[in-house]
mmCIF file of N, CA and C in Angstrom:
data_model
loop_
_atom_site.group_PDB
_atom_site.id
_atom_site.type_symbol
_atom_site.label_atom_id
_atom_site.label_comp_id
_atom_site.label_asym_id
_atom_site.label_seq_id
_atom_site.Cartn_x
_atom_site.Cartn_y
_atom_site.Cartn_z
ATOM 1 N N MET A 27 0.666 -1.066 -0.103
ATOM 2 C CA MET A 27 -0.287 0.266 -0.013
ATOM 3 C C MET A 27 1.063 1.130 0.433
ATOM 4 N N ALA A 28 2.099 1.383 0.874
ATOM 5 C CA ALA A 28 2.412 2.012 0.778
ATOM 6 C C ALA A 28 3.795 2.556 -0.331
ATOM 7 N N GLY A 29 3.862 1.885 -1.416
ATOM 8 C CA GLY A 29 4.159 1.552 -3.025
ATOM 9 C C GLY A 29 3.593 2.412 -3.308
ATOM 10 N N VAL A 30 1.948 2.369 -3.286
ATOM 11 C CA VAL A 30 1.210 2.171 -4.554
ATOM 12 C C VAL A 30 1.427 4.174 -3.472
ATOM 13 N N ALA A 31 0.755 4.291 -2.026
ATOM 14 C CA ALA A 31 0.560 5.735 -2.383
ATOM 15 C C ALA A 31 1.746 6.665 -2.516
ATOM 16 N N VAL A 32 3.277 5.974 -2.668
ATOM 17 C CA VAL A 32 4.460 6.515 -2.998
ATOM 18 C C VAL A 32 3.882 7.012 -4.512
ATOM 19 N N ALA A 33 3.448 5.519 -5.266
ATOM 20 C CA ALA A 33 3.813 6.323 -6.590
ATOM 21 C C ALA A 33 2.554 7.152 -7.084
ATOM 22 N N VAL A 34 2.059 7.548 -7.101
ATOM 23 C CA VAL A 34 0.531 8.654 -6.152
ATOM 24 C C VAL A 34 0.794 9.775 -6.189
ATOM 25 N N VAL A 35 1.883 9.707 -5.597
ATOM 26 C CA VAL A 35 2.162 11.691 -5.282
ATOM 27 C C VAL A 35 3.242 11.364 -6.082
ATOM 28 N N ALA A 36 4.030 10.714 -6.291
ATOM 29 C CA ALA A 36 5.367 11.643 -7.485
ATOM 30 C C ALA A 36 4.887 11.088 -8.893
ATOM 31 N N ALA A 37 3.811 11.193 -9.265
ATOM 32 C CA ALA A 37 2.290 10.722 -10.821
ATOM 33 C C ALA A 37 2.581 12.361 -10.497
ATOM 34 N N GLY A 38 1.809 12.806 -9.406
ATOM 35 C CA GLY A 38 1.431 14.045 -9.018
ATOM 36 C C GLY A 38 2.177 14.847 -9.336
ATOM 37 N N LEU A 39 3.588 15.256 -8.292
ATOM 38 C CA LEU A 39 4.783 16.008 -8.756
ATOM 39 C C LEU A 39 5.643 15.895 -10.003
ATOM 40 N N LEU A 40 5.145 15.093 -10.968
ATOM 41 C CA LEU A 40 5.461 14.961 -12.357
ATOM 42 C C LEU A 40 4.809 15.859 -13.311
ATOM 43 N N MET A 41 3.013 16.189 -12.745
ATOM 44 C CA MET A 41 2.171 16.545 -13.399
ATOM 45 C C MET A 41 2.606 17.955 -13.390
ATOM 46 N N LEU A 42 2.621 18.197 -11.682
ATOM 47 C CA LEU A 42 2.827 20.135 -11.426
ATOM 48 C C LEU A 42 4.104 19.919 -12.857
ATOM 49 N N LEU A 43 5.121 19.656 -12.971
ATOM 50 C CA LEU A 43 6.358 19.976 -13.548
ATOM 51 C C LEU A 43 5.729 20.380 -15.662
ATOM 52 N N LEU A 44 4.948 20.013 -15.802
ATOM 53 C CA LEU A 44 4.330 19.985 -17.270
ATOM 54 C C LEU A 44 4.164 21.387 -17.259
ATOM 55 N N PRO A 45 3.932 22.059 -18.780
ATOM 56 C CA PRO A 45 3.575 23.382 -18.224
ATOM 57 C C PRO A 45 2.992 23.087 -18.681
ATOM 58 N N SER A 46 2.145 24.536 -18.822
ATOM 59 C CA SER A 46 -0.246 25.225 -18.581
ATOM 60 C C SER A 46 -0.299 25.983 -19.364
ATOM 61 N N GLN A 47 -1.032 25.681 -20.548
ATOM 62 C CA GLN A 47 -1.386 26.442 -21.083
ATOM 63 C C GLN A 47 -1.771 28.028 -20.594
ATOM 64 N N THR A 48 -0.965 28.814 -21.019
ATOM 65 C CA THR A 48 -1.351 30.174 -20.292
ATOM 66 C C THR A 48 -2.355 31.250 -21.183
ATOM 67 N N GLY A 49 -1.846 30.601 -23.079
ATOM 68 C CA GLY A 49 -2.426 31.253 -23.835
ATOM 69 C C GLY A 49 -3.513 30.833 -25.094
ATOM 70 N N PRO A 50 -4.187 32.088 -26.197
ATOM 71 C CA PRO A 50 -4.223 31.073 -26.891
ATOM 72 C C PRO A 50 -3.557 30.632 -27.676
ATOM 73 N N GLY A 51 -3.768 28.951 -28.968
ATOM 74 C CA GLY A 51 -2.762 29.344 -29.833
ATOM 75 C C GLY A 51 -2.012 28.245 -28.655
ATOM 76 N N THR A 52 -1.732 27.558 -27.606
ATOM 77 C CA THR A 52 -0.995 27.314 -27.278
ATOM 78 C C THR A 52 -0.935 26.054 -26.691
ATOM 79 N N ASP A 53 -0.122 24.748 -28.359
ATOM 80 C CA ASP A 53 -0.234 23.822 -27.822
ATOM 81 C C ASP A 53 0.804 22.629 -27.082
ATOM 82 N N THR A 54 0.776 21.687 -26.269
ATOM 83 C CA THR A 54 1.465 21.318 -25.874
ATOM 84 C C THR A 54 2.481 20.051 -26.122
ATOM 85 N N ALA A 55 2.966 19.680 -27.553
ATOM 86 C CA ALA A 55 3.989 19.538 -27.484
ATOM 87 C C ALA A 55 4.276 20.659 -28.056
ATOM 88 N N THR A 56 4.927 22.126 -28.313
ATOM 89 C CA THR A 56 5.226 23.643 -28.502
ATOM 90 C C THR A 56 5.546 23.814 -27.465
ATOM 91 N N ARG A 57 4.853 23.866 -25.641
ATOM 92 C CA ARG A 57 5.289 24.635 -24.596
ATOM 93 C C ARG A 57 6.072 24.721 -24.036
ATOM 94 N N GLY A 58 6.989 23.358 -24.077
ATOM 95 C CA GLY A 58 7.996 23.427 -23.074
ATOM 96 C C GLY A 58 8.799 23.183 -24.391
ATOM 97 N N ALA A 59 9.196 22.992 -25.099
ATOM 98 C CA ALA A 59 9.992 23.515 -26.168
ATOM 99 C C ALA A 59 9.875 24.799 -26.872
ATOM 100 N N GLN A 60 9.200 25.740 -26.346
ATOM 101 C CA GLN A 60 9.350 27.009 -26.731
ATOM 102 C C GLN A 60 10.854 27.374 -26.322
ATOM 103 N N GLY A 61 11.143 28.924 -27.488
ATOM 104 C CA GLY A 61 11.847 29.628 -28.013
ATOM 105 C C GLY A 61 12.165 30.399 -26.234
ATOM 106 N N PRO A 62 13.766 31.360 -25.914
ATOM 107 C CA PRO A 62 13.501 32.662 -24.654
ATOM 108 C C PRO A 62 12.603 33.571 -24.191
ATOM 109 N N GLU A 63 11.961 33.723 -25.664
ATOM 110 C CA GLU A 63 11.690 34.496 -25.791
ATOM 111 C C GLU A 63 9.926 34.305 -25.062
ATOM 112 N N HIS A 64 9.062 33.687 -26.162
ATOM 113 C CA HIS A 64 7.913 32.359 -25.221
ATOM 114 C C HIS A 64 8.417 32.859 -23.685
ATOM 115 N N GLY A 65 9.864 31.879 -22.893
ATOM 116 C CA GLY A 65 8.977 31.642 -21.612
ATOM 117 C C GLY A 65 9.493 33.354 -20.922
ATOM 118 N N ALA A 66 9.580 34.253 -21.306
ATOM 119 C CA ALA A 66 9.856 34.891 -20.583
ATOM 120 C C ALA A 66 8.869 35.819 -21.250
ATOM 121 N N GLY A 67 7.860 36.833 -22.330
ATOM 122 C CA GLY A 67 6.952 36.655 -22.399
ATOM 123 C C GLY A 67 5.801 36.204 -21.718
ATOM 124 N N GLY A 68 5.421 34.848 -20.735
ATOM 125 C CA GLY A 68 4.683 34.204 -20.281
ATOM 126 C C GLY A 68 4.078 33.744 -20.986
ATOM 127 N N ASN A 69 3.897 33.085 -21.761
ATOM 128 C CA ASN A 69 3.294 32.555 -22.194
ATOM 129 C C ASN A 69 3.472 30.982 -22.081
ATOM 130 N N SER A 70 4.506 30.896 -21.662
ATOM 131 C CA SER A 70 4.640 29.359 -20.907
ATOM 132 C C SER A 70 5.124 29.066 -19.325
ATOM 133 N N HIS A 71 4.263 28.924 -18.457
ATOM 134 C CA HIS A 71 3.856 28.578 -16.751
ATOM 135 C C HIS A 71 4.971 26.813 -16.770
ATOM 136 N N VAL A 72 5.358 27.012 -15.664
ATOM 137 C CA VAL A 72 5.643 25.282 -15.104
ATOM 138 C C VAL A 72 5.740 25.717 -14.041
ATOM 139 N N GLY A 73 4.695 24.711 -13.655
ATOM 140 C CA GLY A 73 4.081 24.446 -11.788
ATOM 141 C C GLY A 73 6.421 24.193 -11.497
ATOM 142 N N VAL A 74 5.818 24.885 -9.974
ATOM 143 C CA VAL A 74 7.063 24.563 -9.883
ATOM 144 C C VAL A 74 6.841 24.432 -7.684
ATOM 145 N N LEU A 75 7.224 23.319 -7.693
ATOM 146 C CA LEU A 75 7.219 23.394 -5.314
ATOM 147 C C LEU A 75 8.296 23.415 -6.000
ATOM 148 N N VAL A 76 8.127 24.268 -3.797
ATOM 149 C CA VAL A 76 9.145 25.029 -3.030
ATOM 150 C C VAL A 76 9.617 24.015 -2.653
ATOM 151 N N HIS A 77 10.995 23.351 -2.144
ATOM 152 C CA HIS A 77 11.265 22.414 -1.408
ATOM 153 C C HIS A 77 12.427 22.540 0.307
ATOM 154 N N ASN A 78 12.189 23.015 1.125
ATOM 155 C CA ASN A 78 13.457 23.076 2.382
ATOM 156 C C ASN A 78 13.973 21.607 2.572
ATOM 157 N N VAL A 79 15.295 21.488 2.606
ATOM 158 C CA VAL A 79 15.818 20.613 3.347
ATOM 159 C C VAL A 79 15.621 20.531 4.539
ATOM 160 N N GLU A 80 15.304 21.375 5.588
ATOM 161 C CA GLU A 80 15.076 21.381 6.871
ATOM 162 C C GLU A 80 13.719 20.282 7.730
ATOM 163 N N LYS A 81 13.901 19.564 8.200
ATOM 164 C CA LYS A 81 12.305 18.653 7.748
ATOM 165 C C LYS A 81 11.765 19.706 8.866
ATOM 166 N N ALA A 82 12.925 20.463 9.690
ATOM 167 C CA ALA A 82 11.866 20.710 11.630
ATOM 168 C C ALA A 82 10.937 21.985 10.366
ATOM 169 N N CYS A 83 11.371 22.379 8.581
ATOM 170 C CA CYS A 83 10.924 23.386 8.011
ATOM 171 C C CYS A 83 9.590 23.471 7.788
ATOM 172 N N GLN A 84 9.665 21.895 7.012
ATOM 173 C CA GLN A 84 9.094 20.684 5.863
ATOM 174 C C GLN A 84 7.096 21.743 6.305
ATOM 175 N N THR A 85 6.740 21.533 8.156
ATOM 176 C CA THR A 85 5.265 21.587 7.810
ATOM 177 C C THR A 85 4.915 23.476 8.430
ATOM 178 N N PRO A 86 5.770 23.682 9.895
ATOM 179 C CA PRO A 86 5.367 25.310 9.845
ATOM 180 C C PRO A 86 5.609 26.526 9.313
ATOM 181 N N ARG A 87 4.701 27.100 9.303
ATOM 182 C CA ARG A 87 4.475 28.139 8.251
ATOM 183 C C ARG A 87 4.842 29.051 8.467
ATOM 184 N N THR A 88 6.286 29.695 9.082
ATOM 185 C CA THR A 88 6.617 30.995 10.537
ATOM 186 C C THR A 88 7.765 30.744 10.553
ATOM 187 N N PRO A 89 7.764 32.179 10.256
ATOM 188 C CA PRO A 89 8.456 33.783 9.506
ATOM 189 C C PRO A 89 10.039 33.170 9.456
ATOM 190 N N PHE A 90 10.671 31.962 11.437
ATOM 191 C CA PHE A 90 11.442 31.975 10.975
ATOM 192 C C PHE A 90 11.663 30.370 9.954
ATOM 193 N N CYS A 91 10.597 29.743 9.704
ATOM 194 C CA CYS A 91 10.360 28.626 7.351
ATOM 195 C C CYS A 91 11.134 29.045 7.155
ATOM 196 N N ALA A 92 10.481 31.058 6.468
ATOM 197 C CA ALA A 92 9.793 30.621 5.106
ATOM 198 C C ALA A 92 11.587 31.028 4.829
ATOM 199 N N LEU A 93 11.394 30.656 3.342
ATOM 200 C CA LEU A 93 12.062 30.632 2.223
ATOM 201 C C LEU A 93 12.041 32.263 1.500
ATOM 202 N N SER A 94 13.110 33.665 1.317
ATOM 203 C CA SER A 94 13.113 34.310 0.636
ATOM 204 C C SER A 94 13.324 34.615 -1.091
ATOM 205 N N LEU A 95 12.528 34.637 -1.904
ATOM 206 C CA LEU A 95 12.163 34.937 -3.271
ATOM 207 C C LEU A 95 13.380 36.082 -4.032
ATOM 208 N N ALA A 96 13.557 36.349 -4.431
ATOM 209 C CA ALA A 96 15.160 37.421 -5.419
ATOM 210 C C ALA A 96 14.246 38.159 -6.077
ATOM 211 N N HIS A 97 15.033 39.945 -6.058
ATOM 212 C CA HIS A 97 15.073 40.608 -6.666
ATOM 213 C C HIS A 97 15.698 40.223 -8.276
ATOM 214 N N SER A 98 17.074 39.642 -7.961
ATOM 215 C CA SER A 98 17.957 39.927 -8.792
ATOM 216 C C SER A 98 18.800 38.371 -8.601
ATOM 217 N N PRO A 99 18.838 37.207 -9.423
ATOM 218 C CA PRO A 99 19.110 35.607 -9.223
ATOM 219 C C PRO A 99 20.814 36.426 -9.716
ATOM 220 N N PHE A 100 22.105 38.311 -10.000
ATOM 221 C CA PHE A 100 23.082 38.377 -10.366
ATOM 222 C C PHE A 100 23.048 39.969 -8.859
ATOM 223 N N ARG A 101 22.668 39.623 -8.170
ATOM 224 C CA ARG A 101 23.055 40.070 -6.518
ATOM 225 C C ARG A 101 22.654 38.938 -4.988
ATOM 226 N N PRO A 102 23.319 39.017 -4.611
ATOM 227 C CA PRO A 102 23.764 38.339 -2.933
ATOM 228 C C PRO A 102 22.871 38.035 -3.223
ATOM 229 N N TYR A 103 22.355 37.071 -2.502
ATOM 230 C CA TYR A 103 20.460 35.882 -1.721
ATOM 231 C C TYR A 103 20.946 36.584 -0.564
ATOM 232 N N ASN A 104 20.816 38.226 -0.102
ATOM 233 C CA ASN A 104 20.227 38.493 1.402
ATOM 234 C C ASN A 104 19.204 38.983 1.450
ATOM 235 N N THR A 105 18.969 39.668 3.152
ATOM 236 C CA THR A 105 17.535 40.504 3.293
ATOM 237 C C THR A 105 17.514 41.680 2.452
ATOM 238 N N ALA A 106 19.150 42.241 1.491
ATOM 239 C CA ALA A 106 19.049 43.320 0.285
ATOM 240 C C ALA A 106 18.040 43.464 -0.821
ATOM 241 N N ASN A 107 18.072 41.931 -0.691
ATOM 242 C CA ASN A 107 17.845 41.209 -2.053
ATOM 243 C C ASN A 107 16.050 40.868 -2.234
ATOM 244 N N SER A 108 15.685 40.632 -1.087
ATOM 245 C CA SER A 108 14.983 39.577 -0.641
ATOM 246 C C SER A 108 13.007 40.725 -1.264
ATOM 247 N N ALA A 109 12.815 39.651 -1.718
ATOM 248 C CA ALA A 109 10.965 40.491 -2.822
ATOM 249 C C ALA A 109 9.872 39.503 -1.832
ATOM 250 N N GLY A 110 10.105 38.185 -1.143
ATOM 251 C CA GLY A 110 9.150 38.040 -1.212
ATOM 252 C C GLY A 110 9.694 36.764 0.226
ATOM 253 N N ARG A 111 8.484 36.081 0.522
ATOM 254 C CA ARG A 111 8.441 35.347 1.249
ATOM 255 C C ARG A 111 7.716 34.022 0.783
ATOM 256 N N VAL A 112 8.268 32.368 0.776
ATOM 257 C CA VAL A 112 7.588 30.777 0.421
ATOM 258 C C VAL A 112 8.139 30.398 1.419
ATOM 259 N N TRP A 113 6.929 29.008 1.750
ATOM 260 C CA TRP A 113 7.290 28.211 2.400
ATOM 261 C C TRP A 113 7.130 26.620 1.327
ATOM 262 N N HIS A 114 7.426 25.853 2.066
ATOM 263 C CA HIS A 114 8.112 24.605 1.664
ATOM 264 C C HIS A 114 6.248 24.365 0.945
ATOM 265 N N HIS A 115 6.752 23.738 0.169
ATOM 266 C CA HIS A 115 5.468 22.752 -0.939
ATOM 267 C C HIS A 115 4.871 24.555 -1.715
ATOM 268 N N ASP A 116 5.255 25.285 -1.581
ATOM 269 C CA ASP A 116 4.246 26.241 -2.291
ATOM 270 C C ASP A 116 4.467 26.153 -3.464
ATOM 271 N N LEU A 117 3.419 26.406 -4.157
ATOM 272 C CA LEU A 117 3.245 26.122 -5.381
ATOM 273 C C LEU A 117 3.858 26.651 -6.843
ATOM 274 N N LEU A 118 4.536 28.113 -7.674
ATOM 275 C CA LEU A 118 4.557 28.781 -7.540
ATOM 276 C C LEU A 118 4.333 28.283 -9.299
ATOM 277 N N GLN A 119 4.516 29.686 -10.563
ATOM 278 C CA GLN A 119 4.798 29.709 -11.935
ATOM 279 C C GLN A 119 6.402 29.904 -11.884
ATOM 280 N N ALA A 120 6.942 29.584 -13.149
ATOM 281 C CA ALA A 120 7.804 29.402 -13.537
ATOM 282 C C ALA A 120 8.097 29.874 -14.224
ATOM 283 N N THR A 121 8.578 30.527 -14.944
ATOM 284 C CA THR A 121 8.942 31.144 -16.839
ATOM 285 C C THR A 121 10.468 30.544 -17.440
ATOM 286 N N CYS A 122 11.542 30.754 -16.682
ATOM 287 C CA CYS A 122 12.354 30.568 -17.205
ATOM 288 C C CYS A 122 13.389 30.226 -16.263
ATOM 289 N N THR A 123 14.465 30.026 -16.594
ATOM 290 C CA THR A 123 15.507 30.081 -15.669
ATOM 291 C C THR A 123 17.756 30.581 -16.390
ATOM 292 N N VAL A 124 18.229 30.878 -15.393
ATOM 293 C CA VAL A 124 19.672 31.646 -15.520
ATOM 294 C C VAL A 124 20.630 30.636 -14.659
ATOM 295 N N ALA A 125 21.507 29.730 -15.358
ATOM 296 C CA ALA A 125 22.419 28.488 -14.295
ATOM 297 C C ALA A 125 23.981 29.884 -14.208
ATOM 298 N N ASN A 126 23.216 30.844 -14.465
ATOM 299 C CA ASN A 126 25.027 31.186 -13.840
ATOM 300 C C ASN A 126 24.664 32.820 -12.599
ATOM 301 N N GLY A 127 23.106 32.117 -11.479
ATOM 302 C CA GLY A 127 23.653 33.226 -11.111
ATOM 303 C C GLY A 127 24.637 33.049 -9.502
ATOM 304 N N ILE A 128 23.670 33.755 -9.137
ATOM 305 C CA ILE A 128 24.861 33.445 -8.013
ATOM 306 C C ILE A 128 24.751 32.926 -7.207
ATOM 307 N N THR A 129 25.980 31.926 -6.893
ATOM 308 C CA THR A 129 26.193 30.605 -5.992
ATOM 309 C C THR A 129 25.003 30.719 -4.868
ATOM 310 N N VAL A 130 24.213 29.826 -4.515
ATOM 311 C CA VAL A 130 23.212 30.071 -3.010
ATOM 312 C C VAL A 130 23.286 28.348 -2.672
ATOM 313 N N THR A 131 24.197 28.334 -2.085
ATOM 314 C CA THR A 131 23.959 27.062 -0.707
ATOM 315 C C THR A 131 22.938 26.375 0.097
ATOM 316 N N ASP A 132 22.840 26.032 0.811
ATOM 317 C CA ASP A 132 21.611 25.334 1.076
ATOM 318 C C ASP A 132 22.344 24.881 2.706
ATOM 319 N N GLU A 133 21.368 24.282 3.597
ATOM 320 C CA GLU A 133 21.340 23.966 4.900
ATOM 321 C C GLU A 133 22.463 22.744 5.130
ATOM 322 N N ASN A 134 22.305 22.174 4.261
ATOM 323 C CA ASN A 134 23.077 20.375 3.949
ATOM 324 C C ASN A 134 24.344 20.574 2.929
ATOM 325 N N HIS A 135 24.481 22.870 3.158
ATOM 326 C CA HIS A 135 25.668 22.123 2.052
ATOM 327 C C HIS A 135 26.463 22.071 0.589
ATOM 328 N N LYS A 136 24.709 21.786 -0.087
ATOM 329 C CA LYS A 136 24.712 21.528 -0.905
ATOM 330 C C LYS A 136 24.693 23.591 -2.479
ATOM 331 N N HIS A 137 24.900 23.616 -3.349
ATOM 332 C CA HIS A 137 24.863 24.309 -4.310
ATOM 333 C C HIS A 137 24.435 24.831 -5.106
ATOM 334 N N THR A 138 23.738 25.718 -5.995
ATOM 335 C CA THR A 138 23.752 25.810 -7.226
ATOM 336 C C THR A 138 23.880 27.209 -7.837
ATOM 337 N N SER A 139 24.093 27.988 -8.902
ATOM 338 C CA SER A 139 24.197 28.636 -9.608
ATOM 339 C C SER A 139 22.841 28.614 -10.167
ATOM 340 N N ILE A 140 21.545 28.136 -10.172
ATOM 341 C CA ILE A 140 20.349 28.047 -11.340
ATOM 342 C C ILE A 140 19.698 28.945 -10.350
ATOM 343 N N TRP A 141 18.909 29.791 -11.764
ATOM 344 C CA TRP A 141 17.798 30.579 -10.480
ATOM 345 C C TRP A 141 16.073 30.237 -11.658
ATOM 346 N N ILE A 142 15.459 30.309 -10.823
ATOM 347 C CA ILE A 142 13.932 30.343 -11.192
ATOM 348 C C ILE A 142 13.385 31.011 -11.747
ATOM 349 N N ARG A 143 13.031 31.875 -12.641
ATOM 350 C CA ARG A 143 12.060 32.575 -12.535
ATOM 351 C C ARG A 143 11.646 32.850 -12.120
ATOM 352 N N ILE A 144 10.502 32.962 -11.541
ATOM 353 C CA ILE A 144 8.500 32.944 -10.802
ATOM 354 C C ILE A 144 7.479 33.960 -11.078
ATOM 355 N N THR A 145 6.893 33.628 -11.018
ATOM 356 C CA THR A 145 5.496 34.998 -11.048
ATOM 357 C C THR A 145 5.157 34.964 -9.342
ATOM 358 N N HIS A 146 4.979 35.182 -8.788
ATOM 359 C CA HIS A 146 4.617 35.694 -7.413
ATOM 360 C C HIS A 146 3.312 36.981 -7.464
ATOM 361 N N HIS A 147 3.040 36.790 -6.794
ATOM 362 C CA HIS A 147 1.622 38.131 -6.515
ATOM 363 C C HIS A 147 2.333 39.233 -7.355
ATOM 364 N N LYS A 148 1.612 38.197 -9.098
ATOM 365 C CA LYS A 148 1.688 39.144 -9.465
ATOM 366 C C LYS A 148 3.286 40.281 -10.026
ATOM 367 N N GLU A 149 3.878 39.782 -9.203
ATOM 368 C CA GLU A 149 5.393 40.032 -9.726
ATOM 369 C C GLU A 149 6.377 38.999 -10.426
ATOM 370 N N GLN A 150 7.790 39.877 -11.598
ATOM 371 C CA GLN A 150 8.120 38.819 -11.935
ATOM 372 C C GLN A 150 9.617 38.872 -10.857
ATOM 373 N N LEU A 151 9.202 37.130 -10.521
ATOM 374 C CA LEU A 151 10.458 37.087 -8.949
ATOM 375 C C LEU A 151 12.159 35.967 -9.179
ATOM 376 N N TRP A 152 12.459 36.045 -9.072
ATOM 377 C CA TRP A 152 13.246 34.440 -8.159
ATOM 378 C C TRP A 152 13.246 33.501 -6.782
ATOM 379 N N LEU A 153 13.759 32.885 -6.610
ATOM 380 C CA LEU A 153 13.097 31.356 -6.452
ATOM 381 C C LEU A 153 15.263 31.392 -7.208
ATOM 382 N N PRO A 154 15.933 31.164 -5.806
ATOM 383 C CA PRO A 154 17.198 29.753 -5.940
ATOM 384 C C PRO A 154 16.711 28.184 -6.705
ATOM 385 N N GLY A 155 17.886 27.376 -7.516
ATOM 386 C CA GLY A 155 17.778 26.695 -7.466
ATOM 387 C C GLY A 155 18.191 25.860 -6.219
ATOM 388 N N ILE A 156 18.226 25.955 -5.513
ATOM 389 C CA ILE A 156 18.696 25.122 -4.251
ATOM 390 C C ILE A 156 17.532 24.988 -3.172
ATOM 391 N N ARG A 157 16.422 25.892 -3.771
ATOM 392 C CA ARG A 157 15.292 25.691 -2.629
ATOM 393 C C ARG A 157 13.798 24.593 -3.466
ATOM 394 N N VAL A 158 13.897 24.140 -4.570
ATOM 395 C CA VAL A 158 13.603 23.123 -5.305
ATOM 396 C C VAL A 158 13.764 22.005 -5.507
ATOM 397 N N HIS A 159 13.771 21.014 -5.236
ATOM 398 C CA HIS A 159 13.845 19.438 -5.453
ATOM 399 C C HIS A 159 15.538 19.035 -6.371
ATOM 400 N N PRO A 160 15.807 17.758 -5.858
ATOM 401 C CA PRO A 160 17.815 18.509 -6.738
ATOM 402 C C PRO A 160 16.827 17.651 -7.645
ATOM 403 N N ASP A 161 16.114 16.719 -7.739
ATOM 404 C CA ASP A 161 15.142 16.001 -9.623
ATOM 405 C C ASP A 161 14.074 17.020 -9.411
ATOM 406 N N HIS A 162 13.880 17.284 -9.139
ATOM 407 C CA HIS A 162 12.506 18.593 -9.946
ATOM 408 C C HIS A 162 13.608 19.709 -10.316
ATOM 409 N N LEU A 163 14.658 20.149 -9.918
ATOM 410 C CA LEU A 163 15.411 20.976 -10.797
ATOM 411 C C LEU A 163 16.444 20.530 -12.374
ATOM 412 N N THR A 164 16.356 19.983 -12.057
ATOM 413 C CA THR A 164 17.263 18.681 -13.867
ATOM 414 C C THR A 164 15.547 19.099 -15.213
ATOM 415 N N GLN A 165 14.481 19.159 -14.488
ATOM 416 C CA GLN A 165 13.602 18.541 -15.253
ATOM 417 C C GLN A 165 13.002 20.106 -15.418
ATOM 418 N N LEU A 166 13.442 20.583 -14.178
ATOM 419 C CA LEU A 166 12.929 22.022 -15.344
ATOM 420 C C LEU A 166 13.720 23.042 -15.913
ATOM 421 N N THR A 167 14.922 23.117 -15.913
ATOM 422 C CA THR A 167 16.175 23.234 -16.670
ATOM 423 C C THR A 167 15.729 22.827 -17.934
ATOM 424 N N THR A 168 15.890 21.636 -17.852
ATOM 425 C CA THR A 168 15.167 20.511 -19.118
ATOM 426 C C THR A 168 13.008 21.454 -19.841
ATOM 427 N N VAL A 169 12.670 21.484 -19.520
ATOM 428 C CA VAL A 169 11.500 21.899 -19.383
ATOM 429 C C VAL A 169 11.306 23.228 -20.890
ATOM 430 N N LEU A 170 11.779 24.070 -19.219
ATOM 431 C CA LEU A 170 12.062 25.580 -19.101
ATOM 432 C C LEU A 170 12.504 26.218 -20.104
ATOM 433 N N PRO A 171 12.173 27.280 -21.001
ATOM 434 C CA PRO A 171 13.852 28.411 -21.791
ATOM 435 C C PRO A 171 14.475 28.527 -20.762
ATOM 436 N N THR A 172 15.283 29.406 -20.856
ATOM 437 C CA THR A 172 16.678 30.190 -21.181
ATOM 438 C C THR A 172 16.137 31.650 -20.991
ATOM 439 N N CYS A 173 16.090 32.270 -19.240
ATOM 440 C CA CYS A 173 16.231 33.721 -19.888
ATOM 441 C C CYS A 173 16.251 34.569 -20.358
ATOM 442 N N SER A 174 16.056 35.869 -21.048
ATOM 443 C CA SER A 174 16.520 36.969 -21.449
ATOM 444 C C SER A 174 17.359 37.410 -21.229
ATOM 445 N N PRO A 175 18.237 38.429 -21.470
ATOM 446 C CA PRO A 175 18.574 39.313 -20.264
ATOM 447 C C PRO A 175 18.197 40.235 -20.169
#
């Protein structure tokens, strides 16, 4: 029974990573393979789940457990660049990625310079790739276009 539950959860998470239609005339075959101009223009969105590696912060929605979004992936990931807060398992809409942002290290000492542009409260902000489950980050960088400068 536990194996079935795991399979259902895994299938659900993969469905979240599939591109969603946000504009007329966008078909399933092209949404995941659109060029950077389509992703930057908002015609392609992919659901992304926020991941907090700290087990103690995967349930409470407290200020202590909040993860920051950023104004820019090219500035240090600190309070001066903080643009909003999200928590473990929040669902965000991603439009594109950059691979050469500031490197961010998580609480388990893993790091990446990949950042994901997301829509949060109608603003275009940035989620460090380290705040996405590693398996999902690999899929996102395959499905999403590279952000234009």
